[in-house]
Amino acid sequence: MSGICPHCIGYAHAAAGFGSFKKACAPNWRSRLMKSLSDVKFSTLDLVPVRADGNPAQSLRNSLDLAQHVEKFGYHRFWVAEHHNMDGIASSATSVLLGYLAGGTSTIRVGSGGVMLPNHAPLVIAEQFGTLESLYPGRIDLGLGRAPGSDQMTARALRRERSGSADDFPEDVAELMAYLGPRTPDQRVIAVPGTGTNVPVWLLGSSLFSAQLAGERGLPYAFASHFAPRLMHEAIRVYRNHFKPSAVLDKPYVMLGIPLVAADTDEQADYLATSVYQRILALMRGQSLVQRPPVKTMDGLWLPHEKDAVGSFLGLAMVGSPAKIRGKLEVLIEQTGADELIFTSDLYEHADRIHSYELLAQVMKG
């Protein structure tokens, strides 16, 4: 975008409508390969939200319906995320859900965004995703995170007596990838299915730890900027600076998470976004995460410091009409050089979610 230096343009919240700009440093931008919006893949991240008047069964059906729609719209992949003990998110059994989604679609890639590896034995994940890859060859992604995706009490319930923790993440990733690779002569434990499937592995994260690890292992990296945008520029820099070519990638590959609220008008988008604001506010207060209908104003629902906190959480949100969103995405790509964007849209009405992705597809296709 002419007249805008990506070295000093960043994302932050504003008093009305999150996702507007303020100055922030974007290190080493001149050294990046400059991309345009047409060079970037668009994908979908679904948290399988549960409405206040709904139930998980309907949310799971809605997830498949959304996957079928975004496949028609031309999106590259459809990911779901592992969360536990959250009444407003129905994607806890991630690998089971992926089988349902892959079986109901035909071309779009489906995957985890991500599986929280500390909750699982690497062999089990290799077997689950090896099974998925065997059933739906060439369409499965395995995104891995090192956070538990839950509170400490739930994490203990998941692991029982297992000693797995985030500290074991690098070793667990290596073990998992060994199960998915070709069998070696001295390998005593194998994943069946799994061995030789070479399911594509991504590292996900919101910190510099995963960025550095992904770079050192030569793996694609997905940064969780849809809820933790503060370290985005630094994480991208660390990943690229530590990148070592591998059998998987010969150059870095960056995907960024983006909250999405697209509507026909900016005013309608601002209204629909209040459902998202209420959900994040509930998360910060430790309240129920079920989706709530949009409201005309958030005044009286949050305190000033809560408004600021929600704004920081949603600092990269794309809220508005297609024209408004296009301009913001062009700046984002100019400043980051991202290879792919994965959008999450937690709107109250399922039809509004579908329409949001339909409008974004217009931006994607130019």
Tab-separated table of C-alpha atoms in Angstrom:
chain	number	residue	atom	x	y	z
A	1	MET	CA	0.000	0.000	0.000
A	2	SER	CA	1.603	3.210	-1.126
A	3	GLY	CA	2.519	5.714	1.543
A	4	ILE	CA	2.515	3.127	4.354
A	5	CYS	CA	5.765	1.781	5.764
A	6	PRO	CA	5.341	-1.757	7.100
A	7	HIS	CA	8.221	-1.090	9.507
A	8	CYS	CA	5.971	1.099	11.661
A	9	ILE	CA	2.467	-0.203	11.104
A	10	GLY	CA	1.064	-2.738	13.534
A	11	TYR	CA	-2.277	-3.917	14.820
A	12	ALA	CA	-4.041	-2.958	18.023
A	13	HIS	CA	-7.534	-2.351	19.312
A	14	ALA	CA	-9.426	0.892	19.133
A	15	ALA	CA	-12.300	2.252	21.183
A	16	ALA	CA	-14.846	1.274	18.568
A	17	GLY	CA	-14.157	-1.829	16.495
A	18	PHE	CA	-11.013	-3.836	17.160
A	19	GLY	CA	-8.430	-4.443	14.493
A	20	SER	CA	-7.430	-0.879	13.612
A	21	PHE	CA	-3.843	0.251	13.363
A	22	LYS	CA	-1.245	1.832	15.585
A	23	LYS	CA	2.518	2.147	15.307
A	24	ALA	CA	4.597	-0.840	16.294
A	25	CYS	CA	7.949	-2.173	15.216
A	26	ALA	CA	8.095	-4.907	12.593
A	27	PRO	CA	11.776	-5.930	12.589
A	28	ASN	CA	13.775	-6.588	9.417
A	29	TRP	CA	10.869	-6.035	7.054
A	30	ARG	CA	13.135	-4.925	4.208
A	31	SER	CA	14.802	-8.341	4.132
A	32	ARG	CA	11.511	-10.190	3.589
A	33	LEU	CA	10.182	-11.297	0.267
A	34	MET	CA	7.335	-8.892	-0.415
A	35	LYS	CA	4.043	-10.607	-1.121
A	36	SER	CA	0.647	-9.484	-2.301
A	37	LEU	CA	-2.697	-10.776	-1.076
A	38	SER	CA	-3.027	-12.983	-4.156
A	39	ASP	CA	0.112	-14.889	-3.109
A	40	VAL	CA	-1.381	-15.942	0.229
A	41	LYS	CA	-3.481	-19.022	1.008
A	42	PHE	CA	-6.652	-18.583	3.085
A	43	SER	CA	-7.752	-21.270	5.547
A	44	THR	CA	-10.317	-21.805	8.317
A	45	LEU	CA	-9.918	-22.565	12.027
A	46	ASP	CA	-13.103	-23.765	13.719
A	47	LEU	CA	-13.461	-23.875	17.502
A	48	VAL	CA	-16.846	-25.616	17.070
A	49	PRO	CA	-18.657	-23.040	19.228
A	50	VAL	CA	-21.712	-23.997	21.279
A	51	ARG	CA	-24.558	-21.489	21.531
A	52	ALA	CA	-26.276	-20.612	24.789
A	53	ASP	CA	-29.480	-22.163	23.395
A	54	GLY	CA	-27.702	-24.984	21.553
A	55	ASN	CA	-25.831	-28.204	22.247
A	56	PRO	CA	-22.574	-29.892	21.164
A	57	ALA	CA	-24.336	-32.204	18.717
A	58	GLN	CA	-25.641	-29.265	16.698
A	59	SER	CA	-22.255	-27.556	16.886
A	60	LEU	CA	-20.551	-30.618	15.412
A	61	ARG	CA	-23.059	-30.716	12.555
A	62	ASN	CA	-22.492	-27.009	11.995
A	63	SER	CA	-18.747	-27.610	11.818
A	64	LEU	CA	-19.155	-30.071	8.970
A	65	ASP	CA	-21.566	-27.732	7.199
A	66	LEU	CA	-19.044	-24.911	7.525
A	67	ALA	CA	-16.254	-27.139	6.195
A	68	GLN	CA	-18.373	-28.034	3.176
A	69	HIS	CA	-19.100	-24.379	2.468
A	70	VAL	CA	-15.526	-23.110	2.786
A	71	GLU	CA	-14.391	-25.985	0.571
A	72	LYS	CA	-16.725	-24.634	-2.126
A	73	PHE	CA	-15.499	-21.096	-1.453
A	74	GLY	CA	-11.916	-22.138	-2.213
A	75	TYR	CA	-10.257	-22.234	1.208
A	76	HIS	CA	-7.092	-24.319	1.451
A	77	ARG	CA	-7.499	-26.135	4.783
A	78	PHE	CA	-9.941	-26.564	7.683
A	79	TRP	CA	-8.507	-27.024	11.156
A	80	VAL	CA	-10.069	-27.640	14.560
A	81	ALA	CA	-8.458	-27.066	17.951
A	82	GLU	CA	-8.195	-29.241	21.055
A	83	HIS	CA	-9.770	-27.662	24.147
A	84	HIS	CA	-11.078	-29.370	27.265
A	85	ASN	CA	-13.547	-28.556	30.044
A	86	MET	CA	-14.974	-25.587	28.143
A	87	ASP	CA	-18.739	-25.628	27.749
A	88	GLY	CA	-18.660	-23.362	24.694
A	89	ILE	CA	-16.172	-25.384	22.615
A	90	ALA	CA	-17.025	-28.848	21.254
A	91	SER	CA	-13.752	-29.837	19.545
A	92	SER	CA	-12.161	-31.753	22.442
A	93	ALA	CA	-11.946	-35.124	20.629
A	94	THR	CA	-9.963	-33.604	17.791
A	95	SER	CA	-8.905	-36.685	15.840
A	96	VAL	CA	-12.415	-38.173	16.009
A	97	LEU	CA	-13.887	-34.928	14.714
A	98	LEU	CA	-11.338	-34.790	11.887
A	99	GLY	CA	-12.533	-38.161	10.620
A	100	TYR	CA	-16.090	-36.816	10.506
A	101	LEU	CA	-14.980	-33.659	8.685
A	102	ALA	CA	-12.734	-35.420	6.191
A	103	GLY	CA	-15.457	-37.957	5.440
A	104	GLY	CA	-17.948	-35.191	4.695
A	105	THR	CA	-15.661	-33.204	2.374
A	106	SER	CA	-13.652	-34.163	-0.690
A	107	THR	CA	-10.758	-31.799	-1.458
A	108	ILE	CA	-10.037	-29.409	1.410
A	109	ARG	CA	-7.209	-30.341	3.772
A	110	VAL	CA	-8.350	-31.042	7.329
A	111	GLY	CA	-6.208	-31.012	10.429
A	112	SER	CA	-5.570	-30.123	14.027
A	113	GLY	CA	-4.890	-26.554	14.984
A	114	GLY	CA	-3.796	-28.100	17.144
A	115	VAL	CA	-3.394	-31.257	19.162
A	116	MET	CA	-1.924	-30.374	22.560
A	117	LEU	CA	0.876	-32.918	22.658
A	118	PRO	CA	1.521	-32.814	26.446
A	119	ASN	CA	-1.942	-34.377	26.874
A	120	HIS	CA	-1.101	-37.459	24.812
A	121	ALA	CA	1.420	-40.202	24.224
A	122	PRO	CA	3.163	-39.543	20.880
A	123	LEU	CA	2.480	-43.126	19.761
A	124	VAL	CA	-1.278	-42.675	20.188
A	125	ILE	CA	-1.274	-39.477	18.125
A	126	ALA	CA	0.815	-41.191	15.436
A	127	GLU	CA	-1.701	-44.042	15.260
A	128	GLN	CA	-4.689	-41.692	15.160
A	129	PHE	CA	-3.299	-39.450	12.437
A	130	GLY	CA	-1.794	-42.393	10.588
A	131	THR	CA	-5.301	-43.819	10.458
A	132	LEU	CA	-6.704	-40.530	9.172
A	133	GLU	CA	-3.989	-40.263	6.516
A	134	SER	CA	-4.615	-43.860	5.436
A	135	LEU	CA	-8.323	-43.145	5.007
A	136	TYR	CA	-7.947	-39.686	3.449
A	137	PRO	CA	-4.496	-39.670	1.805
A	138	GLY	CA	-2.915	-36.313	1.089
A	139	ARG	CA	-5.528	-34.334	3.021
A	140	ILE	CA	-4.455	-34.527	6.684
A	141	ASP	CA	-2.417	-31.991	8.688
A	142	LEU	CA	-1.068	-32.483	12.209
A	143	GLY	CA	-0.633	-29.193	14.034
A	144	LEU	CA	0.989	-29.548	17.457
A	145	GLY	CA	0.872	-27.248	20.470
A	146	ARG	CA	2.724	-27.434	23.773
A	147	ALA	CA	0.034	-25.875	25.999
A	148	PRO	CA	-2.489	-28.171	27.720
A	149	GLY	CA	-5.536	-26.462	26.217
A	150	SER	CA	-7.170	-26.538	29.636
A	151	ASP	CA	-6.762	-25.614	33.289
A	152	GLN	CA	-4.419	-27.493	35.639
A	153	MET	CA	-7.175	-29.602	37.187
A	154	THR	CA	-8.372	-30.733	33.758
A	155	ALA	CA	-4.803	-31.383	32.638
A	156	ARG	CA	-4.346	-33.725	35.592
A	157	ALA	CA	-7.593	-35.503	34.720
A	158	LEU	CA	-6.375	-35.999	31.152
A	159	ARG	CA	-2.941	-37.297	32.026
A	160	ARG	CA	-3.700	-39.238	35.213
A	161	GLU	CA	-0.308	-40.563	36.300
A	162	ARG	CA	1.531	-39.569	33.144
A	163	SER	CA	4.471	-37.235	33.665
A	164	GLY	CA	4.173	-35.499	30.301
A	165	SER	CA	4.587	-31.734	30.321
A	166	ALA	CA	5.419	-28.831	28.040
A	167	ASP	CA	9.086	-29.323	28.977
A	168	ASP	CA	9.041	-32.624	27.083
A	169	PHE	CA	7.637	-31.043	23.930
A	170	PRO	CA	10.799	-31.074	21.735
A	171	GLU	CA	11.458	-34.739	22.531
A	172	ASP	CA	7.795	-35.667	22.057
A	173	VAL	CA	7.735	-33.971	18.639
A	174	ALA	CA	10.823	-35.901	17.562
A	175	GLU	CA	9.335	-39.182	18.814
A	176	LEU	CA	6.032	-38.538	17.047
A	177	MET	CA	7.706	-37.675	13.750
A	178	ALA	CA	9.811	-40.830	13.997
A	179	TYR	CA	6.629	-42.904	14.281
A	180	LEU	CA	5.205	-41.219	11.170
A	181	GLY	CA	8.394	-41.591	9.137
A	182	PRO	CA	9.850	-44.710	7.526
A	183	ARG	CA	10.659	-47.582	9.835
A	184	THR	CA	14.314	-47.892	10.778
A	185	PRO	CA	16.100	-51.261	11.145
A	186	ASP	CA	16.445	-50.952	14.920
A	187	GLN	CA	12.944	-49.575	15.591
A	188	ARG	CA	11.110	-51.840	18.049
A	189	VAL	CA	7.874	-49.844	18.445
A	190	ILE	CA	5.911	-48.843	15.358
A	191	ALA	CA	2.636	-47.041	14.694
A	192	VAL	CA	0.143	-49.076	12.666
A	193	PRO	CA	-1.277	-47.221	10.818
A	194	GLY	CA	1.268	-44.411	10.956
A	195	THR	CA	4.656	-45.704	9.890
A	196	GLY	CA	5.649	-44.245	6.541
A	197	THR	CA	2.612	-41.976	6.237
A	198	ASN	CA	4.696	-38.826	6.775
A	199	VAL	CA	1.685	-36.798	7.875
A	200	PRO	CA	2.684	-33.109	7.573
A	201	VAL	CA	3.561	-31.771	11.029
A	202	TRP	CA	3.171	-28.111	11.985
A	203	LEU	CA	4.308	-26.426	15.165
A	204	LEU	CA	1.841	-23.974	16.699
A	205	GLY	CA	2.434	-21.414	19.377
A	206	SER	CA	2.040	-17.967	20.874
A	207	SER	CA	5.574	-17.710	22.276
A	208	LEU	CA	9.122	-17.560	20.974
A	209	PHE	CA	9.871	-21.113	22.162
A	210	SER	CA	7.778	-22.817	19.482
A	211	ALA	CA	8.968	-20.321	16.870
A	212	GLN	CA	12.605	-21.221	17.493
A	213	LEU	CA	11.880	-24.949	17.652
A	214	ALA	CA	9.927	-24.876	14.382
A	215	GLY	CA	12.777	-23.032	12.700
A	216	GLU	CA	15.453	-25.385	13.994
A	217	ARG	CA	13.436	-28.441	12.920
A	218	GLY	CA	12.623	-26.965	9.499
A	219	LEU	CA	8.865	-27.252	10.068
A	220	PRO	CA	6.018	-24.926	9.059
A	221	TYR	CA	5.012	-22.543	11.833
A	222	ALA	CA	1.555	-21.264	12.790
A	223	PHE	CA	1.483	-18.327	15.191
A	224	ALA	CA	-1.581	-17.926	17.425
A	225	SER	CA	-2.122	-14.273	16.580
A	226	HIS	CA	-5.889	-14.814	16.710
A	227	PHE	CA	-5.637	-14.518	20.499
A	228	ALA	CA	-2.046	-13.471	21.304
A	229	PRO	CA	-0.853	-10.975	18.689
A	230	ARG	CA	1.630	-9.129	20.907
A	231	LEU	CA	4.672	-11.245	20.016
A	232	MET	CA	3.727	-11.821	16.379
A	233	HIS	CA	6.539	-9.843	14.755
A	234	GLU	CA	9.182	-11.152	17.124
A	235	ALA	CA	8.016	-14.761	16.730
A	236	ILE	CA	8.150	-14.507	12.938
A	237	ARG	CA	11.650	-13.021	13.146
A	238	VAL	CA	12.872	-15.750	15.508
A	239	TYR	CA	11.391	-18.485	13.319
A	240	ARG	CA	12.951	-17.177	10.130
A	241	ASN	CA	16.317	-16.461	11.740
A	242	HIS	CA	16.547	-19.991	13.172
A	243	PHE	CA	15.177	-21.782	10.124
A	244	LYS	CA	17.188	-24.702	8.797
A	245	PRO	CA	16.117	-26.386	5.551
A	246	SER	CA	14.811	-29.899	6.093
A	247	ALA	CA	13.268	-32.793	4.233
A	248	VAL	CA	9.947	-31.055	4.908
A	249	LEU	CA	10.700	-27.472	3.860
A	250	ASP	CA	13.481	-25.728	1.980
A	251	LYS	CA	12.405	-22.282	3.200
A	252	PRO	CA	10.319	-20.883	6.092
A	253	TYR	CA	6.537	-21.093	5.941
A	254	VAL	CA	4.477	-18.848	8.229
A	255	MET	CA	0.749	-19.027	8.912
A	256	LEU	CA	-1.022	-16.435	11.078
A	257	GLY	CA	-4.309	-16.838	12.967
A	258	ILE	CA	-6.862	-14.069	12.364
A	259	PRO	CA	-10.232	-13.410	14.073
A	260	LEU	CA	-12.836	-12.681	11.395
A	261	VAL	CA	-16.119	-10.778	11.459
A	262	ALA	CA	-17.036	-9.963	7.868
A	263	ALA	CA	-20.455	-8.572	6.950
A	264	ASP	CA	-22.052	-6.630	4.119
A	265	THR	CA	-21.479	-3.330	5.932
A	266	ASP	CA	-19.064	-2.095	8.567
A	267	GLU	CA	-21.992	-1.316	10.860
A	268	GLN	CA	-23.382	-4.855	10.627
A	269	ALA	CA	-19.932	-6.306	11.302
A	270	ASP	CA	-19.522	-4.140	14.409
A	271	TYR	CA	-22.872	-5.415	15.666
A	272	LEU	CA	-22.084	-9.096	15.007
A	273	ALA	CA	-18.681	-8.713	16.649
A	274	THR	CA	-20.290	-8.072	20.033
A	275	SER	CA	-20.899	-11.830	20.320
A	276	VAL	CA	-17.151	-12.353	20.008
A	277	TYR	CA	-16.419	-9.620	22.562
A	278	GLN	CA	-18.824	-11.206	25.058
A	279	ARG	CA	-17.166	-14.589	24.603
A	280	ILE	CA	-13.651	-13.269	25.221
A	281	LEU	CA	-14.896	-11.253	28.182
A	282	ALA	CA	-16.406	-14.422	29.660
A	283	LEU	CA	-13.109	-16.244	29.139
A	284	MET	CA	-11.238	-13.548	31.028
A	285	ARG	CA	-13.773	-13.639	33.864
A	286	GLY	CA	-13.721	-17.425	34.115
A	287	GLN	CA	-17.379	-17.653	33.096
A	288	SER	CA	-19.296	-19.888	30.697
A	289	LEU	CA	-18.007	-19.685	27.113
A	290	VAL	CA	-21.278	-20.503	25.374
A	291	GLN	CA	-22.031	-18.108	22.542
A	292	ARG	CA	-24.323	-15.207	23.280
A	293	PRO	CA	-26.375	-13.195	20.783
A	294	PRO	CA	-25.043	-9.835	19.607
A	295	VAL	CA	-26.054	-6.644	21.404
A	296	LYS	CA	-26.460	-3.060	20.248
A	297	THR	CA	-23.778	-1.836	22.624
A	298	MET	CA	-21.199	-3.316	24.966
A	299	ASP	CA	-21.542	-0.334	27.297
A	300	GLY	CA	-22.434	-1.613	30.726
A	301	LEU	CA	-21.253	-5.137	29.937
A	302	TRP	CA	-17.559	-4.499	30.509
A	303	LEU	CA	-15.363	-2.246	32.593
A	304	PRO	CA	-12.795	0.021	30.906
A	305	HIS	CA	-9.859	-2.235	31.757
A	306	GLU	CA	-11.792	-5.269	30.485
A	307	LYS	CA	-12.499	-3.486	27.231
A	308	ASP	CA	-8.780	-2.854	26.836
A	309	ALA	CA	-7.960	-6.477	27.628
A	310	VAL	CA	-10.469	-7.802	25.090
A	311	GLY	CA	-9.043	-5.374	22.567
A	312	SER	CA	-5.524	-6.671	23.134
A	313	PHE	CA	-6.734	-10.261	22.798
A	314	LEU	CA	-8.415	-9.424	19.486
A	315	GLY	CA	-5.714	-7.054	18.297
A	316	LEU	CA	-5.520	-8.640	14.853
A	317	ALA	CA	-9.284	-8.965	14.313
A	318	MET	CA	-10.651	-8.267	10.846
A	319	VAL	CA	-14.016	-6.622	11.480
A	320	GLY	CA	-15.886	-4.925	8.655
A	321	SER	CA	-17.020	-5.059	5.061
A	322	PRO	CA	-14.921	-6.824	2.402
A	323	ALA	CA	-13.426	-3.511	1.266
A	324	LYS	CA	-12.315	-2.597	4.778
A	325	ILE	CA	-10.922	-6.053	5.452
A	326	ARG	CA	-9.029	-6.113	2.161
A	327	GLY	CA	-7.142	-2.949	3.063
A	328	LYS	CA	-6.173	-4.282	6.476
A	329	LEU	CA	-5.070	-7.635	5.089
A	330	GLU	CA	-2.907	-5.964	2.468
A	331	VAL	CA	-1.075	-4.095	5.218
A	332	LEU	CA	-0.719	-7.269	7.284
A	333	ILE	CA	0.821	-9.189	4.397
A	334	GLU	CA	3.089	-6.280	3.541
A	335	GLN	CA	4.384	-6.082	7.092
A	336	THR	CA	4.764	-9.810	7.801
A	337	GLY	CA	5.256	-11.588	4.489
A	338	ALA	CA	3.016	-14.386	5.806
A	339	ASP	CA	2.496	-17.346	3.503
A	340	GLU	CA	-0.962	-18.270	4.776
A	341	LEU	CA	-3.730	-16.841	6.942
A	342	ILE	CA	-6.118	-19.004	8.952
A	343	PHE	CA	-9.339	-17.302	10.014
A	344	THR	CA	-11.634	-18.088	12.925
A	345	SER	CA	-15.140	-16.643	13.081
A	346	ASP	CA	-17.174	-17.259	16.236
A	347	LEU	CA	-20.403	-15.525	15.262
A	348	TYR	CA	-23.669	-16.393	16.993
A	349	GLU	CA	-25.758	-17.338	13.971
A	350	HIS	CA	-24.366	-20.167	11.859
A	351	ALA	CA	-25.605	-18.451	8.705
A	352	ASP	CA	-23.635	-15.327	9.634
A	353	ARG	CA	-20.472	-17.395	10.038
A	354	ILE	CA	-20.911	-18.924	6.598
A	355	HIS	CA	-21.598	-15.518	5.064
A	356	SER	CA	-18.532	-14.100	6.785
A	357	TYR	CA	-16.312	-16.661	5.076
A	358	GLU	CA	-18.166	-16.159	1.795
A	359	LEU	CA	-17.411	-12.435	1.885
A	360	LEU	CA	-13.787	-13.100	2.777
A	361	ALA	CA	-13.563	-15.455	-0.211
A	362	GLN	CA	-14.383	-12.456	-2.407
A	363	VAL	CA	-11.335	-10.732	-0.956
A	364	MET	CA	-9.270	-13.883	-1.473
A	365	LYS	CA	-10.250	-14.138	-5.132
A	366	GLY	CA	-9.773	-10.426	-5.789
